[in-house]
Coordinates of C-alpha atoms and ligand atoms in Angstrom, one line a residue:
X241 CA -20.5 30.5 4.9
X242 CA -23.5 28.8 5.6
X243 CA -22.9 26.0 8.1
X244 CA -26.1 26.1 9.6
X245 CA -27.7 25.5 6.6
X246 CA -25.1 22.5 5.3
X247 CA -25.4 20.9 8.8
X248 CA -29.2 21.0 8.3
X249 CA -29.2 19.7 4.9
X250 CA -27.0 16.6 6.1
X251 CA -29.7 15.8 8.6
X252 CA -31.2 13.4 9.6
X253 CA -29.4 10.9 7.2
X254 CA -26.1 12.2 8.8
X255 CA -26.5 11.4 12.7
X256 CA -23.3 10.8 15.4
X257 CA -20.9 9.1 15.1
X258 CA -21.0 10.6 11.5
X259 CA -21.4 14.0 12.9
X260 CA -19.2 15.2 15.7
X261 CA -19.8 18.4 17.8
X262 CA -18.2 18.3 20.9
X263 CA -14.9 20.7 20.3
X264 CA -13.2 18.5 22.9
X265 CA -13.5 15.4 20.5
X266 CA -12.3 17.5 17.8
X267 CA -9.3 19.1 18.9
X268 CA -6.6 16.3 18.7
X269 CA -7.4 16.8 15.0
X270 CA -6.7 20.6 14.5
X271 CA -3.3 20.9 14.4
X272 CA -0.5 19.2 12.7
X273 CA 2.0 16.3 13.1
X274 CA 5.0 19.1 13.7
X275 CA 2.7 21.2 15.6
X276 CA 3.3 24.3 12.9
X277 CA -0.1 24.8 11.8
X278 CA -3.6 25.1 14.0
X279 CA -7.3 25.3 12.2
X280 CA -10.7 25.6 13.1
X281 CA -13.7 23.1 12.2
X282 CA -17.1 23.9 13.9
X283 CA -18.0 20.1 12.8
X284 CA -15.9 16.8 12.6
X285 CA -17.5 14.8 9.6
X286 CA -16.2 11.3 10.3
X287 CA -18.9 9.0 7.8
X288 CA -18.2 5.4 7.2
X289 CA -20.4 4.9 3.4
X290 CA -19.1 6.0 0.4
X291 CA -22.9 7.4 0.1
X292 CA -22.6 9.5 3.1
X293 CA -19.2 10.8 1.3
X294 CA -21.4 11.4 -1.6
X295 CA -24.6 13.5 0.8
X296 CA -21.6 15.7 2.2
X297 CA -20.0 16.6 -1.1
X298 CA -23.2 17.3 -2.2
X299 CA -24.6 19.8 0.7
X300 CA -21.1 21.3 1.0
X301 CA -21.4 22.6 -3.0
X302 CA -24.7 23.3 -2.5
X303 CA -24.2 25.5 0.5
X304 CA -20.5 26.8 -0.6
X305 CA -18.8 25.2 2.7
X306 CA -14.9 23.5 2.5
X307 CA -14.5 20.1 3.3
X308 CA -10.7 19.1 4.5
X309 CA -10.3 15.3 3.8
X310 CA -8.1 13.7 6.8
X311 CA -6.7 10.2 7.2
X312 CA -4.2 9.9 10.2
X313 CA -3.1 13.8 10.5
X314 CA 0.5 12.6 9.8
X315 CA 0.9 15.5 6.8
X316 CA 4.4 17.0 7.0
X317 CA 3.2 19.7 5.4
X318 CA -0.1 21.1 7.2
X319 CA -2.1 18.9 4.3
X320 CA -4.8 18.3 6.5
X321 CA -5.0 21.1 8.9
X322 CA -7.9 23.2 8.0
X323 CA -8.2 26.8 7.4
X324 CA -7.9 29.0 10.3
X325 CA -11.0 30.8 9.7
X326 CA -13.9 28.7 10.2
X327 CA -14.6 28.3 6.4
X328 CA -14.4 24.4 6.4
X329 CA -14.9 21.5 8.3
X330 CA -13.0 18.5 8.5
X331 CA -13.9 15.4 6.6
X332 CA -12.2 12.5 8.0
X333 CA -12.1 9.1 6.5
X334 CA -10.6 6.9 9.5
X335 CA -14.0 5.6 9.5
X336 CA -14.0 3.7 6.8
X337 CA -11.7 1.4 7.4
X338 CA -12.9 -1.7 6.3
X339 CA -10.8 -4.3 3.9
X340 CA -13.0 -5.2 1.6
X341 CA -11.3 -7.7 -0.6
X342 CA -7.5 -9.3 -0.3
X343 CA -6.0 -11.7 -1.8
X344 CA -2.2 -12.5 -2.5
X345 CA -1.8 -9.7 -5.7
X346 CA -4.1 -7.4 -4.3
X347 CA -6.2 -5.9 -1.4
X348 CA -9.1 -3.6 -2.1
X349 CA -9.6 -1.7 1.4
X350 CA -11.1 1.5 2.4
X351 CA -9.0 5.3 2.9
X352 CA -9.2 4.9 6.5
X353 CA -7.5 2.1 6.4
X354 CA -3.9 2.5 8.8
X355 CA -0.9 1.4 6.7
X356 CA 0.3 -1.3 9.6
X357 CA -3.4 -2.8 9.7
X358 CA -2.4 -3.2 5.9
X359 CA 1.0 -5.0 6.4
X360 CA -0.6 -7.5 8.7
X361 CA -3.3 -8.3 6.6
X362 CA -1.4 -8.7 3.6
X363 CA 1.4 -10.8 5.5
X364 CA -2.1 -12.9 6.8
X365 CA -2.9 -13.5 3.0
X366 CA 0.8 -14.4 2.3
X367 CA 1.5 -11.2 0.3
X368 CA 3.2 -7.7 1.0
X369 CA 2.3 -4.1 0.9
X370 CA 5.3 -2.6 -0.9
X371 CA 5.3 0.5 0.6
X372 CA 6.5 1.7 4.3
X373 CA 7.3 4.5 6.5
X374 CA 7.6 6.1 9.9
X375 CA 4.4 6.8 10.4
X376 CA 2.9 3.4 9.7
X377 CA 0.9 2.9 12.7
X378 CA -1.4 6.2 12.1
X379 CA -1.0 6.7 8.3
X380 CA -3.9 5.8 6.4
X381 CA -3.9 4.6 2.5
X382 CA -6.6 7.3 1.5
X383 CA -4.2 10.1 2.9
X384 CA -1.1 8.2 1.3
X385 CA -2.6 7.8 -2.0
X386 CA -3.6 11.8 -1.8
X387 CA 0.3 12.4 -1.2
X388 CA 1.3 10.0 -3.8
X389 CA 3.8 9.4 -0.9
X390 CA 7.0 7.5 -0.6
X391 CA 8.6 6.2 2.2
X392 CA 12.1 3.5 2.2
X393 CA 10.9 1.2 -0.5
X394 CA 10.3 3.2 -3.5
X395 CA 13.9 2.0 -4.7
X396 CA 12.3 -1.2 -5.5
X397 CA 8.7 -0.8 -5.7
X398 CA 7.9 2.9 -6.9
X399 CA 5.9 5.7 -4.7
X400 CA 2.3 4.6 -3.7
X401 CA 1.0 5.9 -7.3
X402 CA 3.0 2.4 -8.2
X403 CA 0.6 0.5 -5.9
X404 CA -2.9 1.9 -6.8
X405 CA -4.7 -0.2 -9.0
X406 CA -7.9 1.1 -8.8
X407 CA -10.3 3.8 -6.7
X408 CA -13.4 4.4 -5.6
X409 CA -13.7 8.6 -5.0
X410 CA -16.4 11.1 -4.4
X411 CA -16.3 14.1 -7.5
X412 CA -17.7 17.5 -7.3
X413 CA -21.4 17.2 -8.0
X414 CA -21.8 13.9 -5.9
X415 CA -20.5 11.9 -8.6
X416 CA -18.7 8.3 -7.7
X417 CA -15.7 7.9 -9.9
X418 CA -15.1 3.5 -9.5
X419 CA -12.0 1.8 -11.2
X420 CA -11.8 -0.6 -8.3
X421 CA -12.6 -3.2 -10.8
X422 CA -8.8 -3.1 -11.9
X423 CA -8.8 -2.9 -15.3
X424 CA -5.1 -4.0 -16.7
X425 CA -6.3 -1.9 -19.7
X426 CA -8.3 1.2 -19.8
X427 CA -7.5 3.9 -22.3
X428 CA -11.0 6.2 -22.2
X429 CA -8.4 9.6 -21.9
X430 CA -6.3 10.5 -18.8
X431 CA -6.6 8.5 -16.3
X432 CA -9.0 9.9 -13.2
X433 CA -7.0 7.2 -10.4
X434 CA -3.9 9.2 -11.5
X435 CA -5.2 12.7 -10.9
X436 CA -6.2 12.2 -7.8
X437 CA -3.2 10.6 -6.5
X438 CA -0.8 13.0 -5.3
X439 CA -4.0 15.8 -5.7
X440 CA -3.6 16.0 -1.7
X441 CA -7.2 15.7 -1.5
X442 CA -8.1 19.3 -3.5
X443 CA -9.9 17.4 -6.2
X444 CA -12.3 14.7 -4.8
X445 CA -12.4 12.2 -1.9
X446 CA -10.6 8.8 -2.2
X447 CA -13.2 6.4 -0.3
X448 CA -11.8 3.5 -1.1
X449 CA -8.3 2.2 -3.1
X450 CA -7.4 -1.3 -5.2
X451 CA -3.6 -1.8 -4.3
X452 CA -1.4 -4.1 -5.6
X453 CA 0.1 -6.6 -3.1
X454 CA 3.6 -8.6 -4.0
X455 CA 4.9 -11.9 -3.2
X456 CA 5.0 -12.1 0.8
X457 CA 7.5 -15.1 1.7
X458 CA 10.9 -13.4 1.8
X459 CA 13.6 -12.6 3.8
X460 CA 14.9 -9.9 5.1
X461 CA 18.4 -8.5 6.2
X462 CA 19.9 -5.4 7.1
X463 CA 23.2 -3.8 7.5
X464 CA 24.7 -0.7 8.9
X465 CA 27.5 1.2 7.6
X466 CA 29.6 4.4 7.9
X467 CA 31.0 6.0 5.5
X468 CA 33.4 9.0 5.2
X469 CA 31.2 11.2 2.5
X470 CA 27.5 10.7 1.0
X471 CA 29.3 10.3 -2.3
X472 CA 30.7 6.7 -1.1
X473 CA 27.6 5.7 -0.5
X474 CA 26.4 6.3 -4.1
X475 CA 29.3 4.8 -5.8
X476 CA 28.1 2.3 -2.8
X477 CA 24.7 2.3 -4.0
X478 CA 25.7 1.7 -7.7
X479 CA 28.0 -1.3 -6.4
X480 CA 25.3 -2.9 -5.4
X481 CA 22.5 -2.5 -7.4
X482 CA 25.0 -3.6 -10.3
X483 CA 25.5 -6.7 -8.5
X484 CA 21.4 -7.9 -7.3
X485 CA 18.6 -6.7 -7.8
X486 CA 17.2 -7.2 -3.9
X487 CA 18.0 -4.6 -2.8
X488 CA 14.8 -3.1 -1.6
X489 CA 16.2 0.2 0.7
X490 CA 19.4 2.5 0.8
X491 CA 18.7 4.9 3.6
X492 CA 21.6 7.6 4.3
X493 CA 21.5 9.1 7.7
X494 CA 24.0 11.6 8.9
X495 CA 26.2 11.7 11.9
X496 CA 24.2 14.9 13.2
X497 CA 20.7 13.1 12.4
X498 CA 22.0 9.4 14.3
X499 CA 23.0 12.1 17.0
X500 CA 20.0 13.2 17.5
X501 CA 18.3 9.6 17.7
X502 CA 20.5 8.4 20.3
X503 CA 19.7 11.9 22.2
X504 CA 15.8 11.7 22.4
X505 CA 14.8 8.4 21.8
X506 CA 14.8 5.8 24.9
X507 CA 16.5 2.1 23.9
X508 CA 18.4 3.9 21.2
X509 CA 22.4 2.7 20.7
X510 CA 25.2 3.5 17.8
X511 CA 24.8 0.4 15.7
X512 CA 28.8 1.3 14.9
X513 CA 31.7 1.3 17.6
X514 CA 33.1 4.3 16.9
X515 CA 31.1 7.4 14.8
X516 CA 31.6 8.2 11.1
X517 CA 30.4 10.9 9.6
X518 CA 27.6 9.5 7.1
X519 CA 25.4 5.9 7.5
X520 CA 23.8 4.0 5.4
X521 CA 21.0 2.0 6.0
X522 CA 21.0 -1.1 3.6
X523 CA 18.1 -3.6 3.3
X524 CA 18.1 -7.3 1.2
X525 CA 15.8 -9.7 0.3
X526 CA 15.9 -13.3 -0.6
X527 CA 13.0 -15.6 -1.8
X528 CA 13.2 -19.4 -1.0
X529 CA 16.4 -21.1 -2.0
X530 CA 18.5 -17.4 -2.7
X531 CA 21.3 -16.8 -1.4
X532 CA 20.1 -15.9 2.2
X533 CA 20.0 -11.8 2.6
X534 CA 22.9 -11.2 5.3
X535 CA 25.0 -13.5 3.3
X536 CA 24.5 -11.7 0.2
X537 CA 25.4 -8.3 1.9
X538 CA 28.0 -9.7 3.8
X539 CA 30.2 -10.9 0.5
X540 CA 28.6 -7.1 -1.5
X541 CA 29.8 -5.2 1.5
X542 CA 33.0 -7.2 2.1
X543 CA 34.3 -5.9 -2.0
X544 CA 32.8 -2.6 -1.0
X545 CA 35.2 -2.1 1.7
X546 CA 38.0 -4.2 -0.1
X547 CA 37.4 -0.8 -3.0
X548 CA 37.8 1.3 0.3
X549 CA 33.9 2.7 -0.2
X550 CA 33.3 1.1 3.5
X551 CA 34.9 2.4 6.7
X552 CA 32.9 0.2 8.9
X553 CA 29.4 -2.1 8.6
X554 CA 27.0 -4.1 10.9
X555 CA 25.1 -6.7 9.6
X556 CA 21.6 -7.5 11.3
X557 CA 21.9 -11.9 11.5
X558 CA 17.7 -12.0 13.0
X559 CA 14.8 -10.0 12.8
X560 CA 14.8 -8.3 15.6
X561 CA 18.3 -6.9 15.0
X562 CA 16.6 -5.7 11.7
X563 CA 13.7 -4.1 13.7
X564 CA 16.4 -2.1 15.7
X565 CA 18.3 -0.9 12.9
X566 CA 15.1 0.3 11.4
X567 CA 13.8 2.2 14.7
X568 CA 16.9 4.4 14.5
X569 CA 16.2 5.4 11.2
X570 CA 12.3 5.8 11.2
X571 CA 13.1 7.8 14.6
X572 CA 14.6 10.5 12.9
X573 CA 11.5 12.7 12.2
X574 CA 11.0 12.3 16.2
X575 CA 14.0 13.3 17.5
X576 CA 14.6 15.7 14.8
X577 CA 11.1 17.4 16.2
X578 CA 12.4 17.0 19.8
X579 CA 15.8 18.7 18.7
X580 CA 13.9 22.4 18.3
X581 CA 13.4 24.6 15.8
X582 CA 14.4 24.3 12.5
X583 CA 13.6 25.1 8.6
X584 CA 12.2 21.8 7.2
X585 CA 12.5 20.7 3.3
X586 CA 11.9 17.8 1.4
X587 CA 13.7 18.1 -1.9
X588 CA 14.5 15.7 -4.9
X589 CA 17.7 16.4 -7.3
X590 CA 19.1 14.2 -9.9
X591 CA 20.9 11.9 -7.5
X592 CA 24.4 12.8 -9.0
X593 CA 23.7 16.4 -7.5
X594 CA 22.6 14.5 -3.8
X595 CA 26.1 14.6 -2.1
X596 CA 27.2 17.8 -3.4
X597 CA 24.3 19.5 -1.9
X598 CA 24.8 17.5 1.3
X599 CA 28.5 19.0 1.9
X600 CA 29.2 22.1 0.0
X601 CA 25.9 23.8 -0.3
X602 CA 25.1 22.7 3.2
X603 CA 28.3 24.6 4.2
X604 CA 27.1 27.7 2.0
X605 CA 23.7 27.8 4.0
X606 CA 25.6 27.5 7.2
X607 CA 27.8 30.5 5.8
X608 CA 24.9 32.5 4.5
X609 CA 22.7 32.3 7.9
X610 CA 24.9 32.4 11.0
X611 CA 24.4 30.4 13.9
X612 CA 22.4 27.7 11.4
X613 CA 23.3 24.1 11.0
X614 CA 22.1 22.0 7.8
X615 CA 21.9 18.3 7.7
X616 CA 20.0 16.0 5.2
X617 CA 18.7 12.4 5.6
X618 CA 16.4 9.7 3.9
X619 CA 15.8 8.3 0.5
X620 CA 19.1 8.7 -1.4
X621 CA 18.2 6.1 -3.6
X622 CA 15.6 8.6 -4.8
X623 CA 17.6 11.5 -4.8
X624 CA 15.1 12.5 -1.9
X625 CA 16.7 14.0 1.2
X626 CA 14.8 15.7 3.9
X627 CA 17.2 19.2 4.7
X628 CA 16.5 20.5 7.7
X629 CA 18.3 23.9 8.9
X630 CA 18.3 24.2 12.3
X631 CA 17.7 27.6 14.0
X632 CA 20.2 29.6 15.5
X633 CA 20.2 28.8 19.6
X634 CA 19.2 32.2 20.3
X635 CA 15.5 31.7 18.0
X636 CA 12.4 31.2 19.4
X637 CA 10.0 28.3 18.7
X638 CA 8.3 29.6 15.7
X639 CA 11.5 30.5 13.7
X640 CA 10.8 28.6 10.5
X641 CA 8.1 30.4 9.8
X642 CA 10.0 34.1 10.9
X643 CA 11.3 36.2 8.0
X644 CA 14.9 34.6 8.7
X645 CA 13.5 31.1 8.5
X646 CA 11.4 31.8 5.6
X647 CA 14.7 33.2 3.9
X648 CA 16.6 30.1 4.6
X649 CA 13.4 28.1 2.9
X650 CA 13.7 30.3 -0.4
X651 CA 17.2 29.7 -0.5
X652 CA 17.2 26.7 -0.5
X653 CA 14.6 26.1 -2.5
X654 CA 16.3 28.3 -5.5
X655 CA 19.4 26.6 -5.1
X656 CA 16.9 23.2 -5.7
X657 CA 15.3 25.0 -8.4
X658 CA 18.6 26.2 -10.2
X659 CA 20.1 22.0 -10.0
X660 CA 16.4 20.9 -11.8
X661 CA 15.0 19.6 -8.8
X662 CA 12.1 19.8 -6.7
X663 CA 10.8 21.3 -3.9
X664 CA 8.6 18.6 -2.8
X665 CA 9.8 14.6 -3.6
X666 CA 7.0 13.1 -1.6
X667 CA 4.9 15.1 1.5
X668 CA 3.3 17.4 -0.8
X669 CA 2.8 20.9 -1.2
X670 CA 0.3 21.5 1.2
X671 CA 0.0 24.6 3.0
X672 CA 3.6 24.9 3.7
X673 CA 4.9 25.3 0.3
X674 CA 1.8 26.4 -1.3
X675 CA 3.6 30.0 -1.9
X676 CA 6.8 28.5 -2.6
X677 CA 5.5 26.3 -5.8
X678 CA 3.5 29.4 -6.6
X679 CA 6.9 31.7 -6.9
X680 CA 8.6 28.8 -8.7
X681 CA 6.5 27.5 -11.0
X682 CA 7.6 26.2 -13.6
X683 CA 4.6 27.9 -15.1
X684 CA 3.4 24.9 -17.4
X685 CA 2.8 23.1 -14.4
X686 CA 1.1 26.0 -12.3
X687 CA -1.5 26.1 -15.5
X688 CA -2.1 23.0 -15.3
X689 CA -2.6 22.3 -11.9
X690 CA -4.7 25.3 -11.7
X691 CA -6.8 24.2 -14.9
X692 CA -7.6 21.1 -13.5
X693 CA -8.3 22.2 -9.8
X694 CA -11.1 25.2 -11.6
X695 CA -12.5 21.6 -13.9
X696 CA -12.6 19.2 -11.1
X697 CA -13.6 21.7 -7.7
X698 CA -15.7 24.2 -9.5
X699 CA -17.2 25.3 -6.2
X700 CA -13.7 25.5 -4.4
X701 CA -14.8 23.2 -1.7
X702 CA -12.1 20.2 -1.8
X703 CA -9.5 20.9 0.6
X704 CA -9.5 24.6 0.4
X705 CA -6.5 26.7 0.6
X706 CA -3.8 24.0 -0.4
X707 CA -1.4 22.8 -3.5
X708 CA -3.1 25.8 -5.9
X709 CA -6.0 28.1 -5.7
Ligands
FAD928 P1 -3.3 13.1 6.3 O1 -2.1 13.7 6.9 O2 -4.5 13.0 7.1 O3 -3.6 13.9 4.9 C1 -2.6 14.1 4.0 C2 -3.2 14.8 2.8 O4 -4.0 13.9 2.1 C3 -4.0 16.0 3.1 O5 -3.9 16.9 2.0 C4 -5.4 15.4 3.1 O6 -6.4 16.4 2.8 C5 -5.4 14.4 2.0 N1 -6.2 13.2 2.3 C6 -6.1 12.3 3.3 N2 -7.0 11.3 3.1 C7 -7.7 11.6 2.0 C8 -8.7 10.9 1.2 N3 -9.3 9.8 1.7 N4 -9.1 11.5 0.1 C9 -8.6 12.6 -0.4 N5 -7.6 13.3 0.2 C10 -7.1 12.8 1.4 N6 5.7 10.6 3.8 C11 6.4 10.0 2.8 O7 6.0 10.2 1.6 N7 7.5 9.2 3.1 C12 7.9 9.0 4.3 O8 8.9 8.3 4.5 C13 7.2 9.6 5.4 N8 7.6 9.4 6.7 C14 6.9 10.0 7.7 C15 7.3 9.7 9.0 C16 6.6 10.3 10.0 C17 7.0 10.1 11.5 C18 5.5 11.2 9.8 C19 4.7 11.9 10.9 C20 5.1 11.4 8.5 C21 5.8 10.8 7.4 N9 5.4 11.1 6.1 C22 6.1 10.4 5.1 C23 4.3 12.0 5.8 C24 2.9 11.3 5.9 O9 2.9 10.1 6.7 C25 2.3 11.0 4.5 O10 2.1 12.2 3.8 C26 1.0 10.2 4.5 O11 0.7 9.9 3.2 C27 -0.1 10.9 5.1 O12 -1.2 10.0 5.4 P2 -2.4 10.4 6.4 O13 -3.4 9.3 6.4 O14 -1.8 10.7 7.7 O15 -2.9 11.7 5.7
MLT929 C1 11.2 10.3 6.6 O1 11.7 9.8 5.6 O2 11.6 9.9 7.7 C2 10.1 11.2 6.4 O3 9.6 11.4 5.2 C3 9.7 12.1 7.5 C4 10.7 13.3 7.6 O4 10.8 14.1 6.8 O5 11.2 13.4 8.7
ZN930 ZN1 10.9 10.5 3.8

């Protein structure tokens, strides 16, 4: 590669802080949220124009040099870590973080714009960002656009390809693709907002996004409850959606996973007096004049346990007790990381197949690896679960990536493939799984993806070695 040559062509219109050279300043960013995956980038491009976006795509076609896009570095799946051989340089958009527009249907913002900066400024306009997740405080909505990602809300609202309206994105050959204008209607062939959400920033560079905001004065209330077996909770789930239709979130969190929260995270205590084996994390809304939200689940969860689907429930009656509810669950990643090593997966199946593979084929894993335990949590609303198989005691640190670790990952990920579901439901394919969609396919997809990453990165530079070659 020619970096030399790219970092002269960038100058002098590129000057610090757009350009960053000391390695100590660009450390934090090499290595991932897990800590699985460690790059190299001589430079840290940080710019904060969408022109300077455009000069960098430019001189990096021109002198064959890969530019990794990064928002907050929260990637599950070593998205936006960059290639351990020096061949790219991270492009990172927290820079631009300006809101540009907001108003109560709709915020037009810049990528490096951090998801909670969003909430507040939406809630400050008397509106909501549908979308949330753990990693709120350093996510930004250029990196959760490139995931398409999800989070505890898609129930209601749809993943975060729901909530982009428009976009504003750097092309190969410099060009500025612009739909921030928010056309309801706009049928000139596929759409170019939709390829690049969920592209995981291997087609262009989302500079800025039009989002779509919702109605902001509501209510909230949540409730806690334990159940005997994950199918309860969705004949649970079906109860109450048949009932209202604010329900926004339906969380299930094993025993094992609630474990695990209480173990590593400080101010951390069972919501439940005595342990069941599965939770479920519930959330309602009401609008001025409903039925307030903890009534509402009070009477839906009250029938529930009259048809003997409940064992036990907690119902948050303020905010704050809502805010505690919440930390358990969007602790789990933490303390699932603190807990050692273990085989991560974030699958999708038709939701009838959820609690099936949460018991038996869990048990199978256990059977097939020794010393292994398998858990799932998360979005069961979605038929998303994050399984994680822990390592045997006796396994060092880097065991998921060992040959037994990477044979619990392909068994698992057949037995996903074999019940029609998928291997990634919302972090992406990454680096992690890059292999893994490569083995599986299915092969219509694998053309296309690959037919559109040769049209749209002709030079190879977006986000090198990630998703497809
Ligand atoms: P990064 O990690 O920086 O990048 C992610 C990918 O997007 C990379 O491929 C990168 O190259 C690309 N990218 C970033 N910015 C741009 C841009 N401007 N243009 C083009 N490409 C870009 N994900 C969920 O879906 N649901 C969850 O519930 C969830 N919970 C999480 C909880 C925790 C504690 C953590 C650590 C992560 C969680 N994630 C979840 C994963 C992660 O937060 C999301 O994938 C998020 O979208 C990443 O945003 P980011 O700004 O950190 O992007
Ligand atoms: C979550 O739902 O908590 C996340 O997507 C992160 C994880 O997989 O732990
Ligand atoms: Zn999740």
């Amino acid at each position: 590669m020619t970096l030399a040559s790219f970092l002269h062509a960038l100058q002098p219109g590129l000057a610090p802080p757009s350009i960053v050279t000391d390695a100590a300043d660009i450390a934090p960013w090499l290595t991932d949220w897990r800590g699985r995956w460690a790059g190299v980038s001589p430079v840290l491009l940080q710019p904060s124009t969408c022109d300077e976006v455009t000069a960098i795509v430019a001189a990096a076609e021109a002198h064959g040099v890969g530019l990794v896009p990064q928002g907050g570095n929260t990637s599950m799946v070593g998205g936006a870590t960059p290639p351990a051989d020096g061949s790219a340089v991270l492009l990172s958009l927290r820079r631009m973080n300006r809101i540009r527009a907001i108003a109560p249907d709709k915020a037009i913002v810049e990528a490096g714009v951090i998801l909670d900066t969003l909430h507040r400024e939406a809630e400050a306009a008397g509106a909501r960002f549908p979308l949330d997740l753990g990693a709120r405080g350093s996510a930004t909505v250029g990196g959760l656009a490139a995931t398409n990602a999800g989070g505890v809300q898609v129930l209601r609202f749809g993943t975060m390809r729901a909530q982009v309206l428009g976009m504003e994105a750097v092309l190969s050959g410099g060009l500025v693709h612009d739909s921030l204008g928010g056309l309801k209607k706009d049928n000139r062939g596929v759409s170019i907002d939709h390829l690049l959400v969920g592209a995981e920033g291997t087609l262009g560079v989302i500079t800025a996004l039009r989002l779509r905001l919702v109605p902001g004065r509501v209510e909230r209330a949540a409730a806690w409850i334990g159940l005997d077996h994950p199918a309860r909770a969705l004949d649970l789930l079906r109860r109450l959606e048949t009932a209202t239709d604010r329900i926004e979130a339906f969380e299930l969190i094993p025993a094992a996973s609630l474990d695990r929260v209480l173990r590593h995270i400080p101010m951390t205590r069972a919501p439940l007096g005595s342990p069941l084996p599965w939770n479920v994390l519930v959330e309602a809304v009401a609008s001025p004049g409903e039925e307030p939200p903890a009534a509402l689940l009070e009477r839906l969860l009250a029938d529930a346990a009259a048809a003997g689907l409940v064992a036990d429930a907690a119902i948050a009656h303020s905010n704050d007790q809502t805010e505690q509810l919440w930390r358990l669950r969007h602790s789990i990643s933490e303390a699932e990381r603190a807990e050692g090593p273990a085989a991560q997966h974030d699958i999708s199946l038709p939701i009838d197949a959820v609690p099936d593979f949460l018991t038996r084929q869990a048990a199978a894993i256990e059977r097939r690896f020794p010393g292994t335990q398998a858990s799932g949590y998360g979005h069961l609303g979605d038929g998303n679960v994050h399984f994680h198989v822990r390592a045997p005691a006796s396994a060092g640190r880097d065991w998921a990536d060992s040959g037994e670790g990477k044979a619990v990952s392909a068994f698992v990920h057949d037995l996903v493939t074999a019940a029609n579901g998928s291997i990634s439901a919302e972090h992406g394919i990454g680096q992690m799984k890059k292999d893994e969609l490569a083995r599986l396919g299915p092969p219509a997809r694998l053309q296309v993806l690959r037919a559109i990453k040769r049209a749209m990165d002709p030079h190879g530079i977006f986000n090198p070695g990630k998703l497809v070659d």
